[in-house]
PDB file of C-alpha atoms and ligand atoms in Angstrom:
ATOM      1  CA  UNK A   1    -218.502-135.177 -90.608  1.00 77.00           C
ATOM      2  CA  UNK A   2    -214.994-135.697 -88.838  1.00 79.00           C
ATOM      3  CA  UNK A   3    -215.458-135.644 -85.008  1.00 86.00           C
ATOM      4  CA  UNK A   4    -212.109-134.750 -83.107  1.00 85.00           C
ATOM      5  CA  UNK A   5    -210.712-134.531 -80.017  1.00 90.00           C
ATOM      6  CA  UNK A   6    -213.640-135.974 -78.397  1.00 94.00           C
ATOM      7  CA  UNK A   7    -213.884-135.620 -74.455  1.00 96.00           C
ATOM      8  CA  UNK A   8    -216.817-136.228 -71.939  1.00 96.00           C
ATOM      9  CA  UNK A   9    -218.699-133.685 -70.913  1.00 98.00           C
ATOM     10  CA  UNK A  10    -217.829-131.261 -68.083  1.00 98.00           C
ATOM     11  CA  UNK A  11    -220.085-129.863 -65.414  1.00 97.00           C
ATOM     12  CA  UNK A  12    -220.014-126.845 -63.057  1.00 98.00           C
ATOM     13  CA  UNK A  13    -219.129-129.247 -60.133  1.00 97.00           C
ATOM     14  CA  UNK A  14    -216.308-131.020 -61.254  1.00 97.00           C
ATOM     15  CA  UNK A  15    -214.200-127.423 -60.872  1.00 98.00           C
ATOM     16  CA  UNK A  16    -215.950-126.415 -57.440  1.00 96.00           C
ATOM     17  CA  UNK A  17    -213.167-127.702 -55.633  1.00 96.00           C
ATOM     18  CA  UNK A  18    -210.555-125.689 -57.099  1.00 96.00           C
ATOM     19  CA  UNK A  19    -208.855-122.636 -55.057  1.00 96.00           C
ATOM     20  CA  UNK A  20    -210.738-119.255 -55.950  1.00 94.00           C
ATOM     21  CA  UNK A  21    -207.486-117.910 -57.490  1.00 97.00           C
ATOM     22  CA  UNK A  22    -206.827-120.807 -59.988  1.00 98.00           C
ATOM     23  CA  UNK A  23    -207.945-121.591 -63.569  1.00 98.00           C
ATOM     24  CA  UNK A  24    -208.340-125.300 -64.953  1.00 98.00           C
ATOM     25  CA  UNK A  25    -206.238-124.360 -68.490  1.00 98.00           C
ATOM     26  CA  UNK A  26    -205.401-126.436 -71.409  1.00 98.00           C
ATOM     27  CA  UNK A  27    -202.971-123.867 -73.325  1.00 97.00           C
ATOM     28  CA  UNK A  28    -201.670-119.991 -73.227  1.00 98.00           C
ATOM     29  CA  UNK A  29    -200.427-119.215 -76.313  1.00 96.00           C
ATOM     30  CA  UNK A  30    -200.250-116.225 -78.956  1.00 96.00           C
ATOM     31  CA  UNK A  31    -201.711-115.691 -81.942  1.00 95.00           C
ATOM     32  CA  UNK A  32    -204.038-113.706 -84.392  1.00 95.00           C
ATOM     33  CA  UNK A  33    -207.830-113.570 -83.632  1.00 95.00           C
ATOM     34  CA  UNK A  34    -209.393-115.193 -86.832  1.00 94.00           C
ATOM     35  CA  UNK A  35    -212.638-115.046 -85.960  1.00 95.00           C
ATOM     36  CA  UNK A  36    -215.315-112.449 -84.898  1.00 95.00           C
ATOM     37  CA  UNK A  37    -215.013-108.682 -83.721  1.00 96.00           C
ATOM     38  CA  UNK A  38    -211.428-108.815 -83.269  1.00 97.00           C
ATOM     39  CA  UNK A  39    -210.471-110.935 -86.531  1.00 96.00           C
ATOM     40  CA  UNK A  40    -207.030-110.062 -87.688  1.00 95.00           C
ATOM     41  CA  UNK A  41    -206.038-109.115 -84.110  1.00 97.00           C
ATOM     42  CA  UNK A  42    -202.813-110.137 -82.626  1.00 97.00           C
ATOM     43  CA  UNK A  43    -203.757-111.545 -79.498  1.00 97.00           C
ATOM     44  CA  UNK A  44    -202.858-113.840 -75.863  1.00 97.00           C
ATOM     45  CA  UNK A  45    -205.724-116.889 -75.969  1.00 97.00           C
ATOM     46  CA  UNK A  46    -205.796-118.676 -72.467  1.00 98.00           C
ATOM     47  CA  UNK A  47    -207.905-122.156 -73.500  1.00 98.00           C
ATOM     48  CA  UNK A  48    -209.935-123.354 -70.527  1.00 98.00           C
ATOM     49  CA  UNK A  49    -210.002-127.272 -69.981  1.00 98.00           C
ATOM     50  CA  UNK A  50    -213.295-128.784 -70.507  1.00 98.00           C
ATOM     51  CA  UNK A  51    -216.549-127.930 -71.919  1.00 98.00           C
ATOM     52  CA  UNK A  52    -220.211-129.070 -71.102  1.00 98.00           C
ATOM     53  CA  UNK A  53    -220.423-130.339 -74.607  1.00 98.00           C
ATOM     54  CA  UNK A  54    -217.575-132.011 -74.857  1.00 98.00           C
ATOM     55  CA  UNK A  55    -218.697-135.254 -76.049  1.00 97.00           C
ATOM     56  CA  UNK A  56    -219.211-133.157 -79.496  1.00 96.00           C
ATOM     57  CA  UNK A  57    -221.321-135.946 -80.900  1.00 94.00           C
ATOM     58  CA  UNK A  58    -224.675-135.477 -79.691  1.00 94.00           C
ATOM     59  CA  UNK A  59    -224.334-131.888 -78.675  1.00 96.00           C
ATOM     60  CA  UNK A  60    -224.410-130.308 -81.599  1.00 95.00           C
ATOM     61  CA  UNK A  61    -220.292-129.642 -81.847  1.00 96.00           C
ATOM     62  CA  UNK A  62    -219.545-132.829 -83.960  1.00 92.00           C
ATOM     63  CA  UNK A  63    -217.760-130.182 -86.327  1.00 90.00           C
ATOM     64  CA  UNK A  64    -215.365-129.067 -83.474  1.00 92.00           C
ATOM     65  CA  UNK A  65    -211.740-129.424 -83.657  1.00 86.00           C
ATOM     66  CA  UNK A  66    -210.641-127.697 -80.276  1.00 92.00           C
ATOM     67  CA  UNK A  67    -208.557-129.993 -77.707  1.00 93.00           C
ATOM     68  CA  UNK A  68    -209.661-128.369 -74.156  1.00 97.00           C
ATOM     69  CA  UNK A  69    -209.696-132.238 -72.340  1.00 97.00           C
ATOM     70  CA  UNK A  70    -210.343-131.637 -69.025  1.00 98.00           C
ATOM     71  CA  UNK A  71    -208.617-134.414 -67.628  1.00 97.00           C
ATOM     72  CA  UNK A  72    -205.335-132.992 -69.498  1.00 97.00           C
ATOM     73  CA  UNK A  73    -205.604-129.004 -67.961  1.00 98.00           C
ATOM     74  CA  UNK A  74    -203.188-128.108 -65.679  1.00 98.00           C
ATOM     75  CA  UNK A  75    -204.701-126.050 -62.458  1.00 98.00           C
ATOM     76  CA  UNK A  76    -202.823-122.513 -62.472  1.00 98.00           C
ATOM     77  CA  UNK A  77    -203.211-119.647 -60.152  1.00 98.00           C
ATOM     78  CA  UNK A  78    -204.248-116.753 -61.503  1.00 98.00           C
ATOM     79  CA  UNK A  79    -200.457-114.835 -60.348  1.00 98.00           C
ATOM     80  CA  UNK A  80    -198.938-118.428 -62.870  1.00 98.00           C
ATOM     81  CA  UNK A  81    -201.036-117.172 -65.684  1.00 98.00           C
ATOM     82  CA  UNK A  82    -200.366-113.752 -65.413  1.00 98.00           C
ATOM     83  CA  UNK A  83    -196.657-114.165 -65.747  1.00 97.00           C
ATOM     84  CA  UNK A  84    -197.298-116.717 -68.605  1.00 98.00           C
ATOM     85  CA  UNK A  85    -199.315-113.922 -70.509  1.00 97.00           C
ATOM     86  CA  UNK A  86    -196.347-111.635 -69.697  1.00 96.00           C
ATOM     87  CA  UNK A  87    -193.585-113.952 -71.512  1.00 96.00           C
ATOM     88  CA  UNK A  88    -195.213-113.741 -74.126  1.00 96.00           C
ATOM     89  CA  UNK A  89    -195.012-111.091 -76.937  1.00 86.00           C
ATOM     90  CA  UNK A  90    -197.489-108.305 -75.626  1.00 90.00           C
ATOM     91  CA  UNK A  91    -200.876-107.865 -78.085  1.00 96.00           C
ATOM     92  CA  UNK A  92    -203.451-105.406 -76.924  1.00 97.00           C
ATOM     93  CA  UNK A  93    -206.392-108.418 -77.324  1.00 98.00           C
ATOM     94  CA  UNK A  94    -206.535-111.148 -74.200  1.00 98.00           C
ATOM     95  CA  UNK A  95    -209.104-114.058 -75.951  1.00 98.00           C
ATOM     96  CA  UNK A  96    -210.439-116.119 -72.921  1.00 98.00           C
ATOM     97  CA  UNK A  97    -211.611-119.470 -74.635  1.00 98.00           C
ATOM     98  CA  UNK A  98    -211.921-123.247 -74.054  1.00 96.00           C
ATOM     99  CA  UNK A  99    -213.947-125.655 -73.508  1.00 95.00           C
ATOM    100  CA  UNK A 100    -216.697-123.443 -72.350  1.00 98.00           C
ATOM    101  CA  UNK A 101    -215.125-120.298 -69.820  1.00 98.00           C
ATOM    102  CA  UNK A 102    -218.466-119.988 -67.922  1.00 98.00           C
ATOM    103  CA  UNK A 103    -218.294-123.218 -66.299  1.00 98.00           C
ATOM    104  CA  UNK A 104    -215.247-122.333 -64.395  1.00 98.00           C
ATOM    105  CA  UNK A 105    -216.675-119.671 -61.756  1.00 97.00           C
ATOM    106  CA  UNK A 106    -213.357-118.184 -60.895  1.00 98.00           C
ATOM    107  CA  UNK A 107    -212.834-116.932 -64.473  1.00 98.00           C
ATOM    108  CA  UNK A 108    -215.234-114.200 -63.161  1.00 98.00           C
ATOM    109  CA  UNK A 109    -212.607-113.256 -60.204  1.00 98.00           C
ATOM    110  CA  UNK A 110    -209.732-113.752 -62.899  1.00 98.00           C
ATOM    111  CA  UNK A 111    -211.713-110.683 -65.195  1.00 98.00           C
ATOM    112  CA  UNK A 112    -211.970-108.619 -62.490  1.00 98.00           C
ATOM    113  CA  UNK A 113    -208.507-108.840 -61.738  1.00 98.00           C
ATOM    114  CA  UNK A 114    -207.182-108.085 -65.112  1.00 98.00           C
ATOM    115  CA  UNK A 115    -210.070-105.112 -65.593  1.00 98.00           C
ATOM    116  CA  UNK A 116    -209.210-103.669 -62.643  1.00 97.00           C
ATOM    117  CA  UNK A 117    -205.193-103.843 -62.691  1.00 96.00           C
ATOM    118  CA  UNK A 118    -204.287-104.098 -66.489  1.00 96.00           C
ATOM    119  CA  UNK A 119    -202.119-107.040 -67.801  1.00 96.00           C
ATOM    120  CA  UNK A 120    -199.612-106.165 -70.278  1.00 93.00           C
ATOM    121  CA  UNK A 121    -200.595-103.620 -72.872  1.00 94.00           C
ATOM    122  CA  UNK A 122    -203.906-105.450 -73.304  1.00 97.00           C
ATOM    123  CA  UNK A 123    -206.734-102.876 -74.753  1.00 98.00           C
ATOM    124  CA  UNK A 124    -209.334-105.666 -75.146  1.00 98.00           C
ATOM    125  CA  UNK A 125    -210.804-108.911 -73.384  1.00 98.00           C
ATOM    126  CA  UNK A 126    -212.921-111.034 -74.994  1.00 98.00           C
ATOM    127  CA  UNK A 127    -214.513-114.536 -73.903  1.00 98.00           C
ATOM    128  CA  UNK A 128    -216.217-117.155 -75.532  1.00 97.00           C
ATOM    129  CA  UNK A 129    -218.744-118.606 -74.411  1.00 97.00           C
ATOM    130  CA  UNK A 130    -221.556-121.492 -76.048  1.00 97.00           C
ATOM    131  CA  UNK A 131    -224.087-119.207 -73.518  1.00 95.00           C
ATOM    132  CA  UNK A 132    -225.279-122.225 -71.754  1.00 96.00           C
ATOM    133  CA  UNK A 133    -223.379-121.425 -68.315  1.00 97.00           C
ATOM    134  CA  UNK A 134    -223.322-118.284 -66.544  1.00 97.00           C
ATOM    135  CA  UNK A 135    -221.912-118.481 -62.951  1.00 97.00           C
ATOM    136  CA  UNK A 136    -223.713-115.977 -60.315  1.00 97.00           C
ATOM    137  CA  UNK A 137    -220.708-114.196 -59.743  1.00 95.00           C
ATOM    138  CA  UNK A 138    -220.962-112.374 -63.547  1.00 96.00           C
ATOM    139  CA  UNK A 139    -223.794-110.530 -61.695  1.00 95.00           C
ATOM    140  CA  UNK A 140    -221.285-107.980 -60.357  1.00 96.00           C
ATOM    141  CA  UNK A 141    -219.046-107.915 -63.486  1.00 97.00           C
ATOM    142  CA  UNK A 142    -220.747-104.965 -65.423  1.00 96.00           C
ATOM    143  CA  UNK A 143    -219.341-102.711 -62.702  1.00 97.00           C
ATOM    144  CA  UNK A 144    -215.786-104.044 -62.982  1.00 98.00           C
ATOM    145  CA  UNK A 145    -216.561-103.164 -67.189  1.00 98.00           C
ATOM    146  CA  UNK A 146    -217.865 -99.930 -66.649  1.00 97.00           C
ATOM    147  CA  UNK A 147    -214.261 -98.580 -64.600  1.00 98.00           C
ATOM    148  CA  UNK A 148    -211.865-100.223 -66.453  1.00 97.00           C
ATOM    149  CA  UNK A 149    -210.236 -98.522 -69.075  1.00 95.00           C
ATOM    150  CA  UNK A 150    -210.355-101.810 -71.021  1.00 97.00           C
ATOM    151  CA  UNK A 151    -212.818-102.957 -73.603  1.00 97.00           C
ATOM    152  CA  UNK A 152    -214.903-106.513 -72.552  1.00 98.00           C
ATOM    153  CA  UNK A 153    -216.655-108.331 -74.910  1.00 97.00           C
ATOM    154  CA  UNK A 154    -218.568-111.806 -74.923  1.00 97.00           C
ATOM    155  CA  UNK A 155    -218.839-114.178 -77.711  1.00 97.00           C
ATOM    156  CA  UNK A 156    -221.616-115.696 -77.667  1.00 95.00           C
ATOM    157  CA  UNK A 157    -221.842-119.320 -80.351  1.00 95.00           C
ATOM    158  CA  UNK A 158    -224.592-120.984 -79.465  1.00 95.00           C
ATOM    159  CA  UNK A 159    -224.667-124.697 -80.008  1.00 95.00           C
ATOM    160  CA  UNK A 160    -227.895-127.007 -81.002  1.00 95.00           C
ATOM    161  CA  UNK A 161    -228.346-130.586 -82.144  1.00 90.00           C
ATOM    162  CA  UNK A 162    -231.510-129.850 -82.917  1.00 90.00           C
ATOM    163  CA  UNK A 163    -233.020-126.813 -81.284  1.00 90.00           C
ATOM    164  CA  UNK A 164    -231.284-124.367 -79.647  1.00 91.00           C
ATOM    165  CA  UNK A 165    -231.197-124.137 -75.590  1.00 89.00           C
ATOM    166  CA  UNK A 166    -232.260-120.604 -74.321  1.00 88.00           C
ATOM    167  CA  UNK A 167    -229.117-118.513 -73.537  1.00 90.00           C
ATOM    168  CA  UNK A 168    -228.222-118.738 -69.458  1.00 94.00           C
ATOM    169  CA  UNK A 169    -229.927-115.642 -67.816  1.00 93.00           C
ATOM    170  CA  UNK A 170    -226.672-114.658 -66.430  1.00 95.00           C
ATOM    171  CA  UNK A 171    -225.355-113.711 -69.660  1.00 93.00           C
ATOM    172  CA  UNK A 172    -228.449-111.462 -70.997  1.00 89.00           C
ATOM    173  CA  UNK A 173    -227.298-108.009 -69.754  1.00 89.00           C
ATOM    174  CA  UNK A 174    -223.465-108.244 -70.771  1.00 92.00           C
ATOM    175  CA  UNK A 175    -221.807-106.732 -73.232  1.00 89.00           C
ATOM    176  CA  UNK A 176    -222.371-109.521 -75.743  1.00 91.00           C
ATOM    177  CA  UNK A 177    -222.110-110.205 -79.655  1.00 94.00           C
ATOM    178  CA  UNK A 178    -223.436-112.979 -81.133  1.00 94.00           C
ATOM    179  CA  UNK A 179    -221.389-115.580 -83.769  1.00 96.00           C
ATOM    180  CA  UNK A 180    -223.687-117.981 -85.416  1.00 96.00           C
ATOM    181  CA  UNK A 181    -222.592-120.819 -87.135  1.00 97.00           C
ATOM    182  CA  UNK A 182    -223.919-121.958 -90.892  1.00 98.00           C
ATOM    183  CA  UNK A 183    -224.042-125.017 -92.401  1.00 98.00           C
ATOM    184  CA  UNK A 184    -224.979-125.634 -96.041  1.00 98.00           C
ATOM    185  CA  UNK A 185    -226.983-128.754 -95.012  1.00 97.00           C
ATOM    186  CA  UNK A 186    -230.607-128.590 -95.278  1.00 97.00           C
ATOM    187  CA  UNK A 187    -231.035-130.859 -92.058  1.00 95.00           C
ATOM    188  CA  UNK A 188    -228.596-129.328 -89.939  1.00 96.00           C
ATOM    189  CA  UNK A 189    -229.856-126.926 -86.964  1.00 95.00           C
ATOM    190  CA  UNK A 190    -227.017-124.359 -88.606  1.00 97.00           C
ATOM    191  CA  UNK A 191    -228.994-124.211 -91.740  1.00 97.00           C
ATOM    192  CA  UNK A 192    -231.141-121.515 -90.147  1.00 93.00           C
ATOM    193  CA  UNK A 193    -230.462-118.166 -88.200  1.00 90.00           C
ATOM    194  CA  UNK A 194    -232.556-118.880 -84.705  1.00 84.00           C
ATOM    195  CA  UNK A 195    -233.728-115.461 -85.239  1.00 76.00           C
ATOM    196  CA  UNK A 196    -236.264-116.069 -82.311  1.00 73.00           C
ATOM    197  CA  UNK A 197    -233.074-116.274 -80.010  1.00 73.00           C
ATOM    198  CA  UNK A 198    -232.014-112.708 -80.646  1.00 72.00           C
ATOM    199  CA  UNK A 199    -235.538-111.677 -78.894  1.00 69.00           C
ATOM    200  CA  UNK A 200    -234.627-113.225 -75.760  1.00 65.00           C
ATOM    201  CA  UNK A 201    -231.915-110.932 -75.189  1.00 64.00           C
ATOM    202  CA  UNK A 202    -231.854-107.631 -72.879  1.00 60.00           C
ATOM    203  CA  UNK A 203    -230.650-105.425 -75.677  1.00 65.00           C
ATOM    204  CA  UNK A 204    -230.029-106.175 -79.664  1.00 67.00           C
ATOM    205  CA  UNK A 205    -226.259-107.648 -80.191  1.00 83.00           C
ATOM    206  CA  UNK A 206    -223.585-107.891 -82.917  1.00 91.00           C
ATOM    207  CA  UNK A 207    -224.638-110.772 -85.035  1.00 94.00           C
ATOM    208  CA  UNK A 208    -221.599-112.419 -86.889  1.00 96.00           C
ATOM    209  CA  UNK A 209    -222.337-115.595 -89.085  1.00 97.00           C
ATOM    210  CA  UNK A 210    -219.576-118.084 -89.493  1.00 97.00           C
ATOM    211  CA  UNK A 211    -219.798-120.821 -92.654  1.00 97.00           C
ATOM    212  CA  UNK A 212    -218.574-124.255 -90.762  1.00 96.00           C
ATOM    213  CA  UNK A 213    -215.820-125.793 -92.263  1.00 93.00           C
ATOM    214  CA  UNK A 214    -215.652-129.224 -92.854  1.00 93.00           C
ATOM    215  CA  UNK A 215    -212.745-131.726 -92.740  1.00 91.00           C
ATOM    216  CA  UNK A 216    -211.754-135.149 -94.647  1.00 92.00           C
ATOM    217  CA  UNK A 217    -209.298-136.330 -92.050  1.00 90.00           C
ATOM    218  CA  UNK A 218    -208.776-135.703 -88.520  1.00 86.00           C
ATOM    219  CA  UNK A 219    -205.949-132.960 -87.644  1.00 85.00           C
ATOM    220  CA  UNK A 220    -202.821-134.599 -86.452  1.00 83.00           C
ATOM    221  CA  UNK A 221    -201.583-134.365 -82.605  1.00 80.00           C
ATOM    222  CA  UNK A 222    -199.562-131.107 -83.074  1.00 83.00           C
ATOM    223  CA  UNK A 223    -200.670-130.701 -86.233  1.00 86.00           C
ATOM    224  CA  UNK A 224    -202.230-126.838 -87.260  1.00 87.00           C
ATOM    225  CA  UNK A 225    -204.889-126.923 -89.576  1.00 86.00           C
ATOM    226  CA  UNK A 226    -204.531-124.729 -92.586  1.00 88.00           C
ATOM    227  CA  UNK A 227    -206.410-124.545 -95.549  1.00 90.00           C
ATOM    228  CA  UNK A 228    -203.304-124.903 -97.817  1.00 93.00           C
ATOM    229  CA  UNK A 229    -202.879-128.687 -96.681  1.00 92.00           C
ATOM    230  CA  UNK A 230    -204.304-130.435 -99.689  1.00 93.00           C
ATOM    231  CA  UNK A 231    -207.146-133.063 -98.692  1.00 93.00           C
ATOM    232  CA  UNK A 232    -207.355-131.986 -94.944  1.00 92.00           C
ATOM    233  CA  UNK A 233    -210.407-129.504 -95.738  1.00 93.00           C
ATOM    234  CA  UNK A 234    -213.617-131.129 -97.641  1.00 95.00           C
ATOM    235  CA  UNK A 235    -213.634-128.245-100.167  1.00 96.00           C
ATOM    236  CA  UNK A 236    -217.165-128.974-101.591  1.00 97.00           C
ATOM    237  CA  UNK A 237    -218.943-128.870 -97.950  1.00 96.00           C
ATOM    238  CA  UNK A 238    -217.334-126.262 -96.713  1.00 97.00           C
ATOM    239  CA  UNK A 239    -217.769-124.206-100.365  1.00 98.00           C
ATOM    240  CA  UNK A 240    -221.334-125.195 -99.806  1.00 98.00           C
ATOM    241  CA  UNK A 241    -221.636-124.208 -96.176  1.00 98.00           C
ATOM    242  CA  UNK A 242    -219.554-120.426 -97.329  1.00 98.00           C
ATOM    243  CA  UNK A 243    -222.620-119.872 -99.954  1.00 98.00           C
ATOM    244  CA  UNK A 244    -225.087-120.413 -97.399  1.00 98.00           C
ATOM    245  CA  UNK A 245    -223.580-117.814 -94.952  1.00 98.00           C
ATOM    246  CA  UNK A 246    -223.333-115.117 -97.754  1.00 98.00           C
ATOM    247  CA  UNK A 247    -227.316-115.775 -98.885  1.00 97.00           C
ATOM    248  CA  UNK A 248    -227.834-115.512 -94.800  1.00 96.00           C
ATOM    249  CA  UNK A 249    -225.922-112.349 -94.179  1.00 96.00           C
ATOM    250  CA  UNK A 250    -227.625-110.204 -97.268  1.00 95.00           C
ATOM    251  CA  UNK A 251    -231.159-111.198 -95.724  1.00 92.00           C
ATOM    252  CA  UNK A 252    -230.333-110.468 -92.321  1.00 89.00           C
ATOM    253  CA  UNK A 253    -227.673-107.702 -92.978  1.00 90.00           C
ATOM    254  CA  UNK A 254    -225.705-109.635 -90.673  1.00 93.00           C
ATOM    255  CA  UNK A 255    -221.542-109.612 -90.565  1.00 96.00           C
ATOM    256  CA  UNK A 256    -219.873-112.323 -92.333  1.00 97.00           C
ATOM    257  CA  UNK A 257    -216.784-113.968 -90.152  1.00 97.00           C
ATOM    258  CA  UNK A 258    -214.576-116.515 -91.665  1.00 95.00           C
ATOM    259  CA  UNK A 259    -212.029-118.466 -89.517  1.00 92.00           C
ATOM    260  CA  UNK A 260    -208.915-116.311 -91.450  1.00 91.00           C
ATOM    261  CA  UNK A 261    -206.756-118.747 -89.005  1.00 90.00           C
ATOM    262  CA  UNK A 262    -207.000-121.638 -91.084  1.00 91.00           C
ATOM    263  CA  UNK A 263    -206.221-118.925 -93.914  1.00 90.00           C
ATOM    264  CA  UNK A 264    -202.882-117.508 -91.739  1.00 88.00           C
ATOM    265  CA  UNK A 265    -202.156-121.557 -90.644  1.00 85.00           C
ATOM    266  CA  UNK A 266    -201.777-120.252 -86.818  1.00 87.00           C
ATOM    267  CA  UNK A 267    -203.670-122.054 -83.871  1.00 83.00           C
TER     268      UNK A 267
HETATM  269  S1  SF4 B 301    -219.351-125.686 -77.177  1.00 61.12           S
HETATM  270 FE1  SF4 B 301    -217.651-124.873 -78.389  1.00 61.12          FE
HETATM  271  S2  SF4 B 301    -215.767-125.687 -77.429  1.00 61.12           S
HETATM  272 FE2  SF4 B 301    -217.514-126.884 -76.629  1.00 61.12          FE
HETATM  273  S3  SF4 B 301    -217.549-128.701 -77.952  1.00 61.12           S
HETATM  274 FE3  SF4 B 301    -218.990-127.163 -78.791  1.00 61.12          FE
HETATM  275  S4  SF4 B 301    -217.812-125.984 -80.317  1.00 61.12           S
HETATM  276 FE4  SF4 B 301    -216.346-127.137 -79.044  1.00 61.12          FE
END
């Protein structure tokens, strides 16, 4: 498997310093959602710098391609990112992503604000999370959700390198789906739904499952992977790890989600 944009991993404390009314970010951009609920969605992604399992190797995200460095993010206030999002060509779906969001604990003050005041003809919010951090303050969020004339989802991936950790108990009564990942791979943790998981939570989620792809090269610096680039995709794995989803999804009845953005050859 081809490992990129390593980083180390982040923790909780290494952002504790920052003003309550900044973000740690590594991009604001536009684009359409590829994956999950909102796939095929034009949408505003703010990427969060860092993630606890950054190192990738070892923490069951060797397959991930993101770049969220932490040492690379630039600290914005949350007024900075607002007028970023607002340059930009308006899309009713706000993706908040990294890196893992949850380690940051402002991002909860930085939903409120947008649920509570609107931001630029956006319908939806939805964040991304690995579900291994959940900051105290999302303990007061479901009443923010509950006014707001705005739809709020989480994404929940979980991540395993060999058994998967027990979602944070911060995140258990929020309005959550679930995206697994599949892997073709007999030895991989992804070769199996952890079905068990879904028993842990407060009420019965969305479950999306989403075939890995796997890569022959690492993707250039600047460089948007696409599934048209002949040789960057390892066709056979990732053919492999597509069959494995579709046997999952007809004996679970679960939702089958592809990443269309390597299809559309955006970010
Ligand atoms: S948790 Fe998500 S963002 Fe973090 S390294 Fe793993 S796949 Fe990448």
């Amino acid at each position: 498997m081809i490992t990129q944009n390593q980083d180390t991993n982040a923790h909780v404390g290494q952002y504790l310093s920052f003003p309550d009314h900044a973000l740690l970010v590594t991009s604001i951009f536009s684009t359409i959602q590829g994956e999950g609920p909102f796939a095929g969605t034009p949408a505003t992604f703010i990427r969060l710098a860092g993630c606890n399992r950054g190192r990738k190797i070892g923490m069951g995200c060797s397959f991930c391609d993101t770049n969220f460095k932490i040492n690379e993010g630039t600290l914005m206030t949350f007024d900075y990112i607002e007028r970023q999002v607002e340059k930009l060509a308006s899309a009713p779906l706000l993706v908040i992503t990294g890196g893992e969001p949850f380690l940051q604990k402002n991002v909860v003050g930085f939903l409120k604000r947008v649920l509570g005041a609107g931001l630029h003809g956006i319908k939806n919010i939805q964040i991304e999370s690995n579900g291994d951090c959940g900051p105290e303050e999302l303990l007061t969020l479901n009443q923010d959700i509950n006014a707001s004339k705005m739809g709020f989802t989480i994404v929940i991936s979980p991540k395993a390198e060999k058994t998967f950790r027990p979602i944070h108990k911060n995140l258990k009564d929020m309005p959550s789906v679930f995206k697994f990942l599949i892997s073709g791979d007999e030895s991989s943790p992804y070769f199996n739904i952890p079905y068990d998981y879904l028993g842990t939570y407060n009420h019965l989620p969305k479950v999306y499952l989403s075939p890995l792809t796997a890569y022959n090269r690492p993707v250039s610096p600047g460089e948007i992977a696409d599934a048209w680039t002949p040789g960057l995709i390892n066709v056979e794995e990732t053919r492999r790890n597509y069959k494995r989803a579709i046997k999952l999804c007809f004996e679970y009845n679960f939702q089958l989600s592809l990443q269309t953005h390597l299809f559309l050859g955006v970010e």
